[in-house]
Coordinates of C-alpha atoms in Angstrom, one line a residue:
X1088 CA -3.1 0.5 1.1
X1089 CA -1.6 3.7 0.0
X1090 CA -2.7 4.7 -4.0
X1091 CA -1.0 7.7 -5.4
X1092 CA -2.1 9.3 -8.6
X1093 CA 0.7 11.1 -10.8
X1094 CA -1.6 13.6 -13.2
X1095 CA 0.3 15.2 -16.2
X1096 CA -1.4 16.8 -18.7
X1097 CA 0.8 20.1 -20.1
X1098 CA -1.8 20.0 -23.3
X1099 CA -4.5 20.8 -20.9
X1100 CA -6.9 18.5 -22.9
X1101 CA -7.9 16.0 -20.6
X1102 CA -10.3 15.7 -17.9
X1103 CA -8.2 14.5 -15.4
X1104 CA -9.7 16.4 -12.6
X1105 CA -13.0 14.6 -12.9
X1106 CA -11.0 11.0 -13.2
X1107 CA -9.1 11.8 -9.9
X1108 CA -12.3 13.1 -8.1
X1109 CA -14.5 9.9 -9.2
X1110 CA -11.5 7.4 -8.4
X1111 CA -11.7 8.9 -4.5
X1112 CA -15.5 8.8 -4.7
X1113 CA -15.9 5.0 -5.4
X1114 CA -13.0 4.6 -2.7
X1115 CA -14.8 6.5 -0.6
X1116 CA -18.2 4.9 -0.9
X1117 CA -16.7 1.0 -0.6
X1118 CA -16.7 -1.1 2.3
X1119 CA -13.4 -0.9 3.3
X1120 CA -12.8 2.7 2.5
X1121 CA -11.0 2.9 6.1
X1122 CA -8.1 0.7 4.2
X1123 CA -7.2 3.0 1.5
X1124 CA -5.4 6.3 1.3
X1125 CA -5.5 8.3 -2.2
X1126 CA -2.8 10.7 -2.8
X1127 CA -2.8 12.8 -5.6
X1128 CA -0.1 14.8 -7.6
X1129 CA -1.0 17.4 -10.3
X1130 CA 1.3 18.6 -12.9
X1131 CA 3.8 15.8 -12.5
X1132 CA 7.3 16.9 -13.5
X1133 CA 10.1 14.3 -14.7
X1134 CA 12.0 15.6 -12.0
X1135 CA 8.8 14.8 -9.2
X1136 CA 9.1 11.0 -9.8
X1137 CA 11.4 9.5 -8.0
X1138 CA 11.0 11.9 -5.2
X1139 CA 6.9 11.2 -4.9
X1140 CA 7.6 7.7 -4.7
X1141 CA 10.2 7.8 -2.1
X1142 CA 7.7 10.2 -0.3
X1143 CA 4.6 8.1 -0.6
X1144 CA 5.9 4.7 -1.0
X1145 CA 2.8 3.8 -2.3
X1146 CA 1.2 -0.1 -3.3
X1147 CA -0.4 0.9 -6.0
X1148 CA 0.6 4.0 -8.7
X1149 CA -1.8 5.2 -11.1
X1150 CA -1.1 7.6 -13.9
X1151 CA -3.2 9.7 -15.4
X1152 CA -2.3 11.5 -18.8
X1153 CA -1.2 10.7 -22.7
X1154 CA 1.1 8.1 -23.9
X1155 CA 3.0 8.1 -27.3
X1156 CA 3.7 4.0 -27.5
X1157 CA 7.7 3.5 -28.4
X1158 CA 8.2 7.4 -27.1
X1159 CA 7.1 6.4 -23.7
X1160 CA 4.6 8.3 -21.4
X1161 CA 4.0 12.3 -21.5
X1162 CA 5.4 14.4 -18.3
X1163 CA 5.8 18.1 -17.8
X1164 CA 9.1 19.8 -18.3
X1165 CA 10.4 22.3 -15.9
X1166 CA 8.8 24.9 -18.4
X1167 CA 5.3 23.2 -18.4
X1168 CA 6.2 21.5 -21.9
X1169 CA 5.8 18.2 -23.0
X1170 CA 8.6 16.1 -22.0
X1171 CA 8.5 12.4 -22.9
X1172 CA 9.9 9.6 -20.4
X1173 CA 11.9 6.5 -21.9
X1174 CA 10.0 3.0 -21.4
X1175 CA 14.0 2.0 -20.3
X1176 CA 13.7 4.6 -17.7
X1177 CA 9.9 4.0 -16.4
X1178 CA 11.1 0.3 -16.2
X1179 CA 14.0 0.9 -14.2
X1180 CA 13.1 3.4 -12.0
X1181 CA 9.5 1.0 -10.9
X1182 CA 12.5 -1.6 -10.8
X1183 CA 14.0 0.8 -7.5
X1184 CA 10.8 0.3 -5.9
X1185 CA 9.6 -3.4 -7.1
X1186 CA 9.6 -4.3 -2.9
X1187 CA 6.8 -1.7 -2.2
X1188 CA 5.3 -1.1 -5.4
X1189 CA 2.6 -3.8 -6.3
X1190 CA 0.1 -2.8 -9.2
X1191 CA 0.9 0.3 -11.9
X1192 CA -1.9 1.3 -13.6
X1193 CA -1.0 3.2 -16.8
X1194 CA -4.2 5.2 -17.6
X1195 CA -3.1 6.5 -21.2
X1196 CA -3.2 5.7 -24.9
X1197 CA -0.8 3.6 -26.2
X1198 CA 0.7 2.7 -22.8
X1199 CA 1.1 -1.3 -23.3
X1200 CA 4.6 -1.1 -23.8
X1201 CA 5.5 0.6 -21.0
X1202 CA 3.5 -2.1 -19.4
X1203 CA 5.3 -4.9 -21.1
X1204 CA 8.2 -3.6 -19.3
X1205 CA 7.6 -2.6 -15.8
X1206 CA 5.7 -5.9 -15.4
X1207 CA 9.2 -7.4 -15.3
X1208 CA 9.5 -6.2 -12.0
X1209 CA 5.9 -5.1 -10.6
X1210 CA 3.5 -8.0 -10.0
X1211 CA 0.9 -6.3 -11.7
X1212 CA 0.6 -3.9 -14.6
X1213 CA -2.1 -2.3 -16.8
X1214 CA -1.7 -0.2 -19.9
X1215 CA -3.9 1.1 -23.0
X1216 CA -3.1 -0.9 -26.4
X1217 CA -4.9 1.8 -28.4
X1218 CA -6.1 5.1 -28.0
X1219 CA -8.5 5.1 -25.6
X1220 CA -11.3 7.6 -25.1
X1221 CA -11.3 10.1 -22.0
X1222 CA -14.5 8.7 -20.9
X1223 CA -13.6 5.1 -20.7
X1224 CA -10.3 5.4 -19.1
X1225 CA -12.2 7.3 -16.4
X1226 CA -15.3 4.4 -16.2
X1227 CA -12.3 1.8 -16.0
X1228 CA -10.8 3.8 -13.1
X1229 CA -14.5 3.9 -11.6
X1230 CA -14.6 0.1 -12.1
X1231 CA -11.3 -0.8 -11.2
X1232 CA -11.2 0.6 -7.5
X1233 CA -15.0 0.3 -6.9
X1234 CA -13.8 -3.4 -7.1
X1235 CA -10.7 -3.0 -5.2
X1236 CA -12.9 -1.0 -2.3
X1237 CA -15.4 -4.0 -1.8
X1238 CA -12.0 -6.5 -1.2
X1239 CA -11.9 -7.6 -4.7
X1240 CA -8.2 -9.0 -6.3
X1241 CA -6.6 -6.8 -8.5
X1242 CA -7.2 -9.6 -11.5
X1243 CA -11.1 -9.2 -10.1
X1244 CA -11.0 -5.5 -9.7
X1245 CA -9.6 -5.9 -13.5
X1246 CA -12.2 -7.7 -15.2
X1247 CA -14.6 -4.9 -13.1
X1248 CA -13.0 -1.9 -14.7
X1249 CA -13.1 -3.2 -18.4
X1250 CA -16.9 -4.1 -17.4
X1251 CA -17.4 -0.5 -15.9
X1252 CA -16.5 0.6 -19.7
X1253 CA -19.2 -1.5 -21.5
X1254 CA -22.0 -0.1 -18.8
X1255 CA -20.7 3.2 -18.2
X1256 CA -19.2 5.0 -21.8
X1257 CA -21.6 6.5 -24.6
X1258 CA -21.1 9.2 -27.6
X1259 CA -18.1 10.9 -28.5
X1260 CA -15.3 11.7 -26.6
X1261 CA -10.9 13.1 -26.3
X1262 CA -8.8 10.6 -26.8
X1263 CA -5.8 9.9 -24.7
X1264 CA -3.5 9.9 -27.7
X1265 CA 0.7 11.5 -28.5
X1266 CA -1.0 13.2 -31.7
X1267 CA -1.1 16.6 -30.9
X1268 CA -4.5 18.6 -30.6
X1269 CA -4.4 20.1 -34.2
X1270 CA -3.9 16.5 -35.9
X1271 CA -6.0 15.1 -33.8
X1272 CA -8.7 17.2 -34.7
X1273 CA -8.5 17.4 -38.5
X1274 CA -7.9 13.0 -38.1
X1275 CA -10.6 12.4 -35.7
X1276 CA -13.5 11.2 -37.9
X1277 CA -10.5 9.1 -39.6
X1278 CA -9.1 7.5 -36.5
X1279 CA -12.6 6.9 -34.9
X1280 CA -13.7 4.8 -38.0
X1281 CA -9.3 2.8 -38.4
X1282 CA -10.3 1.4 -34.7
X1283 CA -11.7 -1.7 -34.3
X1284 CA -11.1 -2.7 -30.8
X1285 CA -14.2 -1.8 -28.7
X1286 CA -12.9 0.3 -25.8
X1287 CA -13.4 -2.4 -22.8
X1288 CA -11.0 -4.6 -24.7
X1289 CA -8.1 -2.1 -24.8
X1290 CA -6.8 -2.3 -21.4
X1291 CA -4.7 -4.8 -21.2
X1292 CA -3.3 -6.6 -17.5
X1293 CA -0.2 -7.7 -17.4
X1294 CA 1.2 -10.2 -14.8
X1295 CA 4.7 -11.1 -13.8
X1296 CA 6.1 -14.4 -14.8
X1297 CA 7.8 -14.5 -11.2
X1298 CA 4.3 -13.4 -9.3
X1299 CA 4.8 -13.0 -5.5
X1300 CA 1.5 -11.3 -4.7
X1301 CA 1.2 -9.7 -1.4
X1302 CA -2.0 -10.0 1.3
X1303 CA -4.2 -7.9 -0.9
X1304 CA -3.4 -9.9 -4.5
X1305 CA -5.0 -13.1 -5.7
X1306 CA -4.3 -15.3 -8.8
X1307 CA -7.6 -17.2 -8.8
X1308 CA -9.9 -17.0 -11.8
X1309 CA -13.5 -17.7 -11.5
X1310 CA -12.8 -21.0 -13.4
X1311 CA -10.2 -22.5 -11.0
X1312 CA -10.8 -24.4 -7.8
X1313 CA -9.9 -23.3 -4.9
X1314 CA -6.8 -25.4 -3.3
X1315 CA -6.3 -25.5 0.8
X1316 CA -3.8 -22.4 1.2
X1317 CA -6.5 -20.4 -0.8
X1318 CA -9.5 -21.8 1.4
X1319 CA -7.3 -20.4 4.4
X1320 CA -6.5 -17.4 3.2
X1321 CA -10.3 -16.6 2.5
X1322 CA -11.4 -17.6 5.9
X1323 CA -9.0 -15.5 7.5
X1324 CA -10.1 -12.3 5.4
X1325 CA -13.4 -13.6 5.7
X1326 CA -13.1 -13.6 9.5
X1327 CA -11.6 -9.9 9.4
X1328 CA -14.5 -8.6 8.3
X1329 CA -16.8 -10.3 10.1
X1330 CA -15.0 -8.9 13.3
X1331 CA -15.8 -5.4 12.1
X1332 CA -19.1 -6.2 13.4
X1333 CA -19.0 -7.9 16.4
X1334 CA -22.9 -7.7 16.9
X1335 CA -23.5 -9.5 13.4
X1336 CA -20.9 -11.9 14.2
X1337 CA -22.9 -13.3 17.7
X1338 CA -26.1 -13.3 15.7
X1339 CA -24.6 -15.0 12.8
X1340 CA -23.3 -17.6 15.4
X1341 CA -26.3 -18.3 16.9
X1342 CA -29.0 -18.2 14.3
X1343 CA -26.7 -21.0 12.4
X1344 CA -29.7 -23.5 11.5
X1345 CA -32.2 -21.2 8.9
X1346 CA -28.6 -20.5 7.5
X1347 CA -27.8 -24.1 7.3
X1348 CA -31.1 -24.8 5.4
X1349 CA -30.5 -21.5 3.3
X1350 CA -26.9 -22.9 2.3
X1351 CA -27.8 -26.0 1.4
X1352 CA -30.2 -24.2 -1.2
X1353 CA -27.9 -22.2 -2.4
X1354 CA -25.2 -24.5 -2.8
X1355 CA -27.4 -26.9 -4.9
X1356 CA -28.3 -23.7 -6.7
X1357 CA -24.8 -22.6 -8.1
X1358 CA -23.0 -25.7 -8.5
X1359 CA -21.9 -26.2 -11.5
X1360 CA -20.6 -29.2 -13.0
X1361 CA -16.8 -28.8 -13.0
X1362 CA -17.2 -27.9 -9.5
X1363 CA -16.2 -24.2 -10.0
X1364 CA -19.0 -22.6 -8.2
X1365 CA -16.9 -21.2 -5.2
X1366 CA -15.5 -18.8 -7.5
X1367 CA -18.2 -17.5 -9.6
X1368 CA -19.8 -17.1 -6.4
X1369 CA -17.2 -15.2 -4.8
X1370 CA -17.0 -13.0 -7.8
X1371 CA -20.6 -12.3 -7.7
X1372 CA -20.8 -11.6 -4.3
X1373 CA -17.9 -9.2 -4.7
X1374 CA -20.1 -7.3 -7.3
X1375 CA -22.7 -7.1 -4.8
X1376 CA -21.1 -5.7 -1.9
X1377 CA -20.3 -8.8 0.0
X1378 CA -22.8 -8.2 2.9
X1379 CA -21.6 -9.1 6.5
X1380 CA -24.2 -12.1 6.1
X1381 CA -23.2 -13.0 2.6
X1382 CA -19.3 -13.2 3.8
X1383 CA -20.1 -15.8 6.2
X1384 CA -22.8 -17.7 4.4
X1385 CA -19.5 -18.0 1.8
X1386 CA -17.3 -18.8 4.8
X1387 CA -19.5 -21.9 6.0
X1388 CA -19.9 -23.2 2.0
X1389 CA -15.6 -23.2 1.7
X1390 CA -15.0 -24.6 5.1
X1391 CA -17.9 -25.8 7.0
X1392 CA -17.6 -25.5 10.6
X1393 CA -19.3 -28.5 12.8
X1394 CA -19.4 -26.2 16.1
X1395 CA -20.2 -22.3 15.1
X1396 CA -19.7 -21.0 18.2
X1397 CA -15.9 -21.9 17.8
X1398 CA -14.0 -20.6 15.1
X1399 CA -11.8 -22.6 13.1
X1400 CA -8.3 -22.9 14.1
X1401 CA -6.2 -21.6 11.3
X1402 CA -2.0 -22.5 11.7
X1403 CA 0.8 -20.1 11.1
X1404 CA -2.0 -17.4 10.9
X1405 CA -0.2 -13.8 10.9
X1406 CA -0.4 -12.1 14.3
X1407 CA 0.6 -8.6 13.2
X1408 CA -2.9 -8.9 10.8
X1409 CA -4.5 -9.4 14.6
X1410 CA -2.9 -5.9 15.2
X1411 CA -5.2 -3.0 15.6
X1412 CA -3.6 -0.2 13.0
X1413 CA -5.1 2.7 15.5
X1414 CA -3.6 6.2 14.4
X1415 CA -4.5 9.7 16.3
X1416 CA -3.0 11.7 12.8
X1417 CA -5.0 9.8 10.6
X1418 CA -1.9 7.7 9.4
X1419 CA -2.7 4.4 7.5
X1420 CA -0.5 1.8 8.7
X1421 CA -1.3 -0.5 6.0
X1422 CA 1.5 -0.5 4.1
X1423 CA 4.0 -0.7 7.1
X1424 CA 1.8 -3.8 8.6
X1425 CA 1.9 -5.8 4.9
X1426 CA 5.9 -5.0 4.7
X1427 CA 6.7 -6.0 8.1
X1428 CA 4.7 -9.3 7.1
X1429 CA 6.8 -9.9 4.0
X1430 CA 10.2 -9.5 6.0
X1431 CA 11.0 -6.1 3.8
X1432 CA 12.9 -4.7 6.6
X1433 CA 14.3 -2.0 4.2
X1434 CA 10.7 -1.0 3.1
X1435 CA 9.3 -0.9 6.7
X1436 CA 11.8 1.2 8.1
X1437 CA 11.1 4.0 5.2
X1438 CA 7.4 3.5 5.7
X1439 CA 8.3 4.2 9.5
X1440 CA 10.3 7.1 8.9
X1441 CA 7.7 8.8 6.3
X1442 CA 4.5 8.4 8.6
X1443 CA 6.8 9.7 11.7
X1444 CA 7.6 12.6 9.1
X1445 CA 4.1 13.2 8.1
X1446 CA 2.9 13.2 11.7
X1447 CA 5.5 15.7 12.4
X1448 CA 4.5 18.2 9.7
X1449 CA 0.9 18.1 9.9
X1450 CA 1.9 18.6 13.9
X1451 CA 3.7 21.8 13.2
X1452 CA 2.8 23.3 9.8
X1453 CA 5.5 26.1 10.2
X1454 CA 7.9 22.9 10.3
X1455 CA 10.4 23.2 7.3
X1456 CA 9.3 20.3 4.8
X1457 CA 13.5 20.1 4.0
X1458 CA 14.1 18.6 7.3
X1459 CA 14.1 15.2 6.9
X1460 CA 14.7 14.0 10.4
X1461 CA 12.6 14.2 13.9
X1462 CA 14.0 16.6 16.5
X1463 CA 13.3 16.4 20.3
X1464 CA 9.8 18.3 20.0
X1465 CA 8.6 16.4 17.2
X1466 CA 9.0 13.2 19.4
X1467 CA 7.7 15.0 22.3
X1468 CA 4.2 15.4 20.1
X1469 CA 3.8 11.9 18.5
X1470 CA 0.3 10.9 19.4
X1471 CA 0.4 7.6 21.5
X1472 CA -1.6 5.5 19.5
X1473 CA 0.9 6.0 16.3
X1474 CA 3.5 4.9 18.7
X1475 CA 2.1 2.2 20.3
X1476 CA 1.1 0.7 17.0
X1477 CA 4.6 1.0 15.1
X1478 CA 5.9 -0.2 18.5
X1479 CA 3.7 -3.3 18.1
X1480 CA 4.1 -4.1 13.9
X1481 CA 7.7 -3.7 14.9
X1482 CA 7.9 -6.1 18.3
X1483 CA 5.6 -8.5 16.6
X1484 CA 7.1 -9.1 13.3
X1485 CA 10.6 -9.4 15.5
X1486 CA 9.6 -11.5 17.9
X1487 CA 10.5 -8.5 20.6
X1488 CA 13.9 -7.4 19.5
X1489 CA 13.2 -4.6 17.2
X1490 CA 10.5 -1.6 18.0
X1491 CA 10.8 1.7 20.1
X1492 CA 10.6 0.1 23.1
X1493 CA 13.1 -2.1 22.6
X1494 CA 15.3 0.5 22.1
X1495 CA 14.4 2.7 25.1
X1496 CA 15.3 -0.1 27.1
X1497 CA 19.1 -0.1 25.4
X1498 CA 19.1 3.2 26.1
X1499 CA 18.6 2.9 29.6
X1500 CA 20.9 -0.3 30.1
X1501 CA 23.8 2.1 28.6
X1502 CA 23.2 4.5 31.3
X1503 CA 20.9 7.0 29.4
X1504 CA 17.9 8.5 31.1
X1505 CA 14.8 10.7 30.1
X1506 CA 16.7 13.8 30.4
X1507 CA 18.5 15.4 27.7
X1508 CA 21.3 17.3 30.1
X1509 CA 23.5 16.9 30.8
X1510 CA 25.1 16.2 27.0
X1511 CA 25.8 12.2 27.9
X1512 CA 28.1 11.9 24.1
X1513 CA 29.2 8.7 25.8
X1514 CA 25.8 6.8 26.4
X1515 CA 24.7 7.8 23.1
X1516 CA 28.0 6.2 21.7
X1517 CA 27.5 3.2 23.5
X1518 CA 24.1 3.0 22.9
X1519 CA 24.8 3.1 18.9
X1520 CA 27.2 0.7 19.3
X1521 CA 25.2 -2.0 21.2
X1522 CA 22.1 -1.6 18.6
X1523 CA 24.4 -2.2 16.1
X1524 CA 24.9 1.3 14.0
X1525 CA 28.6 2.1 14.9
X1526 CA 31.6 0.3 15.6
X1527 CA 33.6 1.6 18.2
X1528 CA 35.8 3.6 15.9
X1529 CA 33.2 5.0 13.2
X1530 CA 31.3 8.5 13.9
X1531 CA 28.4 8.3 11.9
X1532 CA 26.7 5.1 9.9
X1533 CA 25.1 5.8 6.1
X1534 CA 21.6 4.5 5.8
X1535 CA 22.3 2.6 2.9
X1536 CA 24.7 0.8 4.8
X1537 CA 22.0 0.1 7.6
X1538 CA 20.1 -1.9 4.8
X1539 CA 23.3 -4.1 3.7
X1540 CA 22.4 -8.0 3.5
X1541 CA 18.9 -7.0 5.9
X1542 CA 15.9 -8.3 3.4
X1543 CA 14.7 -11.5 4.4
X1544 CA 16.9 -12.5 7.1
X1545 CA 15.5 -13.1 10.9
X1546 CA 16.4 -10.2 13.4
X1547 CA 18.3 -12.3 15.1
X1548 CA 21.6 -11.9 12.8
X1549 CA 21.0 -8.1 13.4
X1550 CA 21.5 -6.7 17.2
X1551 CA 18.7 -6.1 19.4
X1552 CA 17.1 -2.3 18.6
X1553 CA 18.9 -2.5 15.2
X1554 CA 14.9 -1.2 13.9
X1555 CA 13.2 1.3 13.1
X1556 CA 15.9 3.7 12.8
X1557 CA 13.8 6.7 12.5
X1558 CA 14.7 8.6 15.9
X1559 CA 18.4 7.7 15.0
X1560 CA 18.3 9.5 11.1
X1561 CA 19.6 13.0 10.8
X1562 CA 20.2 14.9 7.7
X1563 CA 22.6 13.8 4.1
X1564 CA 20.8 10.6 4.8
X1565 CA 22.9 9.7 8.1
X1566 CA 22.4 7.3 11.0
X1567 CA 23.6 8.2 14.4
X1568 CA 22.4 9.2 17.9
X1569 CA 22.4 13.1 17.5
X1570 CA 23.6 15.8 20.1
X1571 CA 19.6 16.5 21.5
X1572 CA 19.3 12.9 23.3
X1573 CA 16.4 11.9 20.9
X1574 CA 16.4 8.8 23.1
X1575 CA 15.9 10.5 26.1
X1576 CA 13.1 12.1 24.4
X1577 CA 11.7 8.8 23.1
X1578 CA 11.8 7.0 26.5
X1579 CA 10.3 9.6 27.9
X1580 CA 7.4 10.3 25.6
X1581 CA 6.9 6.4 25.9
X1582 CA 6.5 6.4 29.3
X1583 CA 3.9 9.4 29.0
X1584 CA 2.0 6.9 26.6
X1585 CA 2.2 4.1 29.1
X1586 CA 4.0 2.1 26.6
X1587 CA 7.5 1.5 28.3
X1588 CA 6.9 0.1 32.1
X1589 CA 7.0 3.2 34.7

C-alpha cells in the first residue's frame, strides 16, 4: 500500500517536518512495515497535483498544511504564495482517481468540507471540523498509521488516531488555521477560550454512501457481529500472517491442546452478552500488536478447526494474494496485486508502467526523468524478480492471456525473434495487430483508447497480450511497437530470467 504525503506550508509556521518524520517512524516500527511505502512531497504546488498522483498512484493521500473551510485547502503558488484550491476542484480532481485512491486524510483546520465532498467519490475521508492544534494533528497521524501498520481497518486505525490525541497532546500549541499569523497571534487567547470541542473529537471520518472497500478496508464496528464473508476474510488474513512464520505456524499446530484449554478461558472471559466479543477482541488485540500466537488463538475462537494440522478450506479464495510480491528494486507491488484483484485493468496497467519507470530511473540515474517510456536498455536491466512477479499478477488475474510472457510468445508466433536487426517493421505490425492495439490500417493507437470499455470485463473480450502495455508505450502518450524491437528485447531478457521456456 502506497501512502503519499502532499506537505504545503508557504507561511512556514507549521511543523510539518516532524509530522512526516513520526508518520514513517510508526510505519516503520509496525508489523507489517514490509507492506507500506511512504512518499513524501514538500512544498506542494497547485500545479504538482495531478501530476504526483498520476506518478505515485497512491491508496492512501495524506495532506499536511492549513485549511480555510469554504475557501478550500492552502497550496503554494508558483511564487511560493498562498494559493487556495476550490473544494469543487479537490472533489473533482480525487473524482479522476476514485479507482486507485481509497482513504484521503485531510490533516488541516477547517478541512470537513472538503471531506464532505471528496467522500462522494473516495471510500474513505477525514478532515478537521475546527482548528486543530499542530500537536494533535501530528499525534492523530501517529495514531492513525501506527493502527494501520499492525493490520488495523481504516474505521479501526480511526478511532486509534483520535485516541492517540487524548494520550499523546499537552500545553499550548499553532494551530492549523486560514487566519494569517498576525491575527492569529493578537486572537489566540480569544479563539483558545470560543473552542469547545476537545481536540480528539474534531477529526471527523467520513464514509461513502456507495462503500466498495478494497482488501485492506473493513466496515465492522466493535459492536457488530461478525457474518460468514467477514469470518472468511479474517481467516485468510489471519493465515497470511501466520505464514510469515513458518516455524510458529508448526508449533502452533502441534501444541493445539494447552491452547484449547487457554481458549476456552478466554472465551468465557470476554463474552459478552449480545455476543459481540469477537470484535472487541479483535480490536484489542490490534492495540496490542496482534502476536503470531494471539492471531491464531483469534483464528481458532472465529472458526474452530476440528483437525489443526489441516487448514480450513476457504472457496473462491484469491490466488494472486498466494503470490509472492518479490522485487530486486525495492518496488512494492501492493498496489498492482489489489488492482489486478478488483478487475481495474486501467489502474493496473499505470501501476505497471510507473514501477517499470521507477526501476528504470533508479537503474540509470543519468536517465532523463521526461522520458516516459522504456527503451531497449532499460528492458535489458529489469531485475528478474520484478518481472517474474508482474508476469505472474498479470497471468493470474487473466487466467494466462495477459502478462509479458504472453506476449513474447505473440511475438514469436508473428515471426519475431530476440534480435533487434534486422528492422522486422512487418512482425512488429503484425504483432500489434494480433494483441489487439492496431487495425490493419491505423499507425499508432492512443492509450486512452486502450482503456475504452476495459474495467470490469473478463480478458476474454480483449485479445490475447492486450496487457500490460508498458513495453508497447512511447512518448505523447502513444501505443505502438516502436522501431528498437522492444519485444525482441523483452523475450530475450525473459529468457535470461528463465521465465519464457528456452
Amino acid at each position: 500500500m502506497k501512502i503519499l504525503i502532499l506537505a504545503s506550508n508557504p507561511r512556514k509556521d507549521l511543523n510539518l517536518d516532524r509530522e512526516i518524520r513520526d508518520l514513517r517512524g510508526v510505519i516503520e516500527k509496525s508489523r507489517n512495515r514490509e507492506e507500506f511505502e511512504v512518499v513524501d512531497e514538500l512544498a506542494v504546488r497547485v500545479g504538482d497535483l495531478q501530476e504526483l498522483l498520476f506518478r505515485h498512484q497512491p491508496q492512501i493521500v495524506h495532506f499536511c498544511g492549513h485549511g480555510s473551510g469554504e475557501q478550500g485547502l492552502v497550496f503554494e503558488s508558483d511564487m511560493g504564495r498562498e494559493h487556495l484550491v476550490s473544494t469543487d476542484a479537490l472533489s473533482n480532481l480525487f473524482r479522476l482517481f476514485s479507482n486507485s485512491i481509497e482513504c484521503v486524510l485531510l490533516n488541516a483546520c477547517y478541512s470537513e468540507e472538503q471531506a464532505g465532498a471528496i467522500v462522494d467519490h473516495i471510500n474513505y475521508v477525514i478532515g478537521m471540523n475546527q482548528e486543530i492544534r499542530d500537536d494533535a494533528a501530528i499525534a492523530f497521524s501517529k495514531g492513525f498509521y501506527r493502527a494501520l501498520g499492525y493490520a488495523c481497518s481504516i474505521e479501526q486505525s480511526y478511532e486509534f488516531g483520535c485516541n492517540a490525541i487524548q494520550l499523546e497532546i499537552s500545553g499550548s500549541s499553532v494551530v492549523r488555521s486560514a487566519v494569517s499569523e498576525t491575527k492569529r497571534k493578537l486572537g489566540v487567547a480569544d479563539a483558545v477560550a470560543k473552542i469547545a470541542i476537545p481536540e480528539h473529537q474534531k477529526p471527523i471520518l467520513k464514509k461513502k454512501p456507495t462503500l466498495t472497500p478494497n482488501l485492506r478496508a473493513s466496515n465492522t464496528s466493535p459492536n457488530q457481529t461478525l457474518s460468514q464473508e467477514k469470518r472468511i476474510e479474517i481467516q485468510l488474513d489471519i493465515d497470511k500472517s501466520l505464514e510469515a512464520d513458518s516455524n510458529i505456524k508448526i508449533q502452533l499446530q502441534r501444541e493445539t491442546s494447552p491452547k484449547k484449554e487457554v481458549a476456552s478461558k478466554f472465551k468465557g472471559f470476554f463474552l459478552l452478552p449480545n455476543g459481540s466479543w469477537i470484535g472487541w477482541l479483535a480490536g484489542v488485540l490490534c492495540l496490542l500488536g496482534i502476536t503470531g500466537i494471539a492471531v491464531k488463538l483469534t483464528s481458532e475462537l472465529i472458526n474452530p478447526n476440528p483437525n489443526p494440522l489441516r487448514p480450513i478450506p476457504v472457496e473462491n479464495s484469491n490466488p494472486l494474494r498466494q503470490i509472492p510480491l518479490e522485487s530486486d528494486a525495492e518496488i512494492n507491488y501492493q498496489s498492482l496485486q489489489i488492482s489486478l484483484s478488483a478487475k481495474d485493468w486501467k489502474s493496473a496497467d499505470s501501476q505497471t508502467m510507473s514501477s517499470l519507470l521507477e526501476i528504470a530511473n533508479k537503474k540509470r540515474p543519468a536517465r532523463s526523468s521526461e522520458q516516459t517510456w522504456l527503451d531497449p536498455k532499460d528492458i535489458r536491466e529489469l531485475p528478474c524478480n520484478d518481472l517474474k512477479t508482474i508476469n505472474q499478477l498479470w497471468s493470474v488475474a487473466s487466467k494466462n492471456r495477459w502478462g509479458f510472457m504472453t506476449q513474447s510468445i505473440i511475438w514469436q508466433r508473428v515471426g519475431g525473434t530476440t534480435k533487434t536487426e534486422p528492422d522486422n517493421s512487418g512482425v512488429r505490425k503484425n504483432f500489434s495487430i494480433a494483441v489487439g492495439w492496431h487495425k490493419a490500417d491505423v499507425g499508432k493507437f492512443d492509450l486512452e483508447a486502450l482503456y475504452v470499455n476495459l474495467n470490469n470485463q473478463p480478458p476474454e473480450k480483449h485479445s490475447e497480450g492486450y496487457l500490460p502495455s508498458a513495453i508497447g508505450q512511447y512518448k505523447d502518450r502513444q501505443i505502438w511497437v516502436g522501431q528498437f524491437n522492444e519485444f525482441a528485447v523483452l523475450t530475450a531478457r525473459l529468457k535470461q530470467c528463465k521465465i519464457f521456456p528456452q
